[in-house]
Amino acid sequence: MASLFDAYMPVVILGVVSTLLIFVTIFAPKVLQPWKPNRIKALPYECGEVPIGSNRGPMNVQYYLYIINFLILDVEAMFLLPWAMRFTELGTHGLVVIGIFVATLLFAWFYALKNGELEWVK
């Protein structure tokens, strides 16, 4: 069992370091920067031009469908990469399991295509 622990330890270390770096890059500027708010700094940047209108606009909800599809394919790739690295060791059982996994995701994707969920304008 120690070999399994040793095999995944680099992944755990990478996850911890990545999480720490995310928090450091988000919170360090808030702690270290001098904060002197004024009206000019709060304006949206438009290449030196005087801003027209608000910088807050409605986000098109249609983008969410593409974001969800990207996340699904990203998670699929996340599961396929370790499987591909151990492909020969897993044998037929591993091939069947990953085949069912990919078939399920492809079925869901084709179902969404068939129902027009990925069309920009319905």
Coordinates of C-alpha atoms in Angstrom, one line a residue:
M1 CA 0.0 0.0 0.0
A2 CA 3.0 2.3 0.5
S3 CA 3.6 2.2 -3.3
L4 CA 0.1 3.6 -4.0
F5 CA 0.7 6.4 -1.4
D6 CA 4.1 7.1 -3.0
A7 CA 2.6 7.2 -6.4
Y8 CA 0.0 9.8 -5.5
M9 CA 2.2 12.0 -3.3
P10 CA 3.4 14.2 -6.1
V11 CA -0.2 14.8 -7.1
V12 CA -1.1 15.8 -3.5
I13 CA 1.9 18.1 -3.2
L14 CA 1.0 19.7 -6.6
G15 CA -2.6 20.2 -5.4
V16 CA -1.5 21.8 -2.1
V17 CA 1.1 24.1 -3.7
S18 CA -1.4 25.1 -6.4
T19 CA -4.0 25.9 -3.8
L20 CA -1.6 27.9 -1.7
L21 CA -0.4 29.9 -4.8
I22 CA -4.0 30.7 -5.7
F23 CA -4.7 32.1 -2.2
V24 CA -1.4 34.0 -2.1
T25 CA -2.0 35.6 -5.5
I26 CA -5.6 36.6 -4.5
F27 CA -5.0 37.8 -1.0
A28 CA -1.4 39.2 -1.0
P29 CA -2.2 42.2 -3.2
K30 CA -5.1 43.1 -0.9
V31 CA -2.8 43.0 2.1
L32 CA 0.3 44.6 0.6
Q33 CA -1.1 47.4 -1.7
P34 CA -1.7 50.9 -0.5
W35 CA -5.4 51.6 -0.6
K36 CA -6.4 55.1 -1.5
P37 CA -9.7 55.0 -3.4
N38 CA -10.8 57.9 -5.5
R39 CA -13.4 58.4 -8.3
I40 CA -10.9 58.3 -11.2
K41 CA -9.5 54.9 -10.1
A42 CA -13.0 53.4 -9.9
L43 CA -13.7 54.3 -13.6
P44 CA -13.5 51.5 -16.1
Y45 CA -10.5 51.6 -18.4
E46 CA -11.2 52.6 -22.0
C47 CA -7.9 53.6 -23.5
G48 CA -7.9 57.1 -22.1
E49 CA -11.4 58.0 -23.4
V50 CA -14.1 59.3 -21.2
P51 CA -16.3 56.3 -20.3
I52 CA -19.7 56.0 -21.8
G53 CA -22.4 54.2 -19.8
S54 CA -21.9 51.7 -17.1
N55 CA -19.1 49.1 -16.9
R56 CA -21.6 46.6 -15.6
G57 CA -23.7 45.0 -18.3
P58 CA -25.8 41.9 -18.6
M59 CA -23.9 38.7 -19.4
N60 CA -25.4 36.6 -22.0
V61 CA -26.8 33.4 -20.4
Q62 CA -26.0 31.4 -23.5
Y63 CA -22.3 31.3 -22.6
Y64 CA -23.1 29.1 -19.6
L65 CA -24.0 26.2 -21.8
Y66 CA -20.5 26.4 -23.4
I67 CA -18.9 26.8 -20.0
I68 CA -20.6 23.7 -18.7
N69 CA -19.6 21.7 -21.8
F70 CA -16.0 22.8 -21.4
L71 CA -16.0 21.7 -17.7
I72 CA -17.5 18.3 -18.6
L73 CA -14.8 17.7 -21.2
D74 CA -12.1 19.0 -18.9
V75 CA -13.2 16.6 -16.1
E76 CA -13.2 13.8 -18.7
A77 CA -9.6 14.6 -19.7
M78 CA -8.7 14.7 -16.0
F79 CA -9.9 11.1 -15.6
L80 CA -8.5 9.9 -19.0
L81 CA -4.9 11.1 -18.4
P82 CA -4.2 8.8 -15.3
W83 CA -6.0 5.9 -17.1
A84 CA -3.8 6.4 -20.2
M85 CA -0.7 6.4 -18.0
R86 CA -1.7 3.0 -16.5
F87 CA -3.4 1.5 -19.5
T88 CA -1.2 -1.6 -19.8
E89 CA -1.5 -2.4 -16.1
L90 CA -5.3 -2.1 -15.9
G91 CA -5.9 -4.6 -18.7
T92 CA -9.4 -5.4 -20.1
H93 CA -11.3 -4.4 -16.9
G94 CA -9.8 -0.9 -17.1
L95 CA -10.6 -0.6 -20.8
V96 CA -14.2 -1.6 -20.1
V97 CA -14.6 0.8 -17.3
I98 CA -13.2 3.8 -19.2
G99 CA -15.2 2.8 -22.2
I100 CA -18.4 3.0 -20.2
F101 CA -17.3 6.3 -18.8
V102 CA -16.6 7.8 -22.2
A103 CA -19.8 6.3 -23.7
T104 CA -21.9 7.9 -20.9
L105 CA -20.3 11.3 -21.6
L106 CA -20.7 10.9 -25.3
F107 CA -24.4 9.9 -24.9
A108 CA -25.1 13.0 -22.8
W109 CA -23.3 15.2 -25.3
F110 CA -25.1 13.8 -28.3
Y111 CA -28.4 14.1 -26.3
A112 CA -27.7 17.8 -25.8
L113 CA -26.8 18.2 -29.5
K114 CA -30.0 16.5 -30.5
N115 CA -32.2 18.6 -28.3
G116 CA -30.5 21.8 -29.6
E117 CA -29.0 22.7 -26.2
L118 CA -25.8 23.9 -27.9
E119 CA -27.4 26.1 -30.5
W120 CA -26.7 29.8 -30.0
V121 CA -30.2 30.9 -30.9
K122 CA -33.2 28.7 -30.3

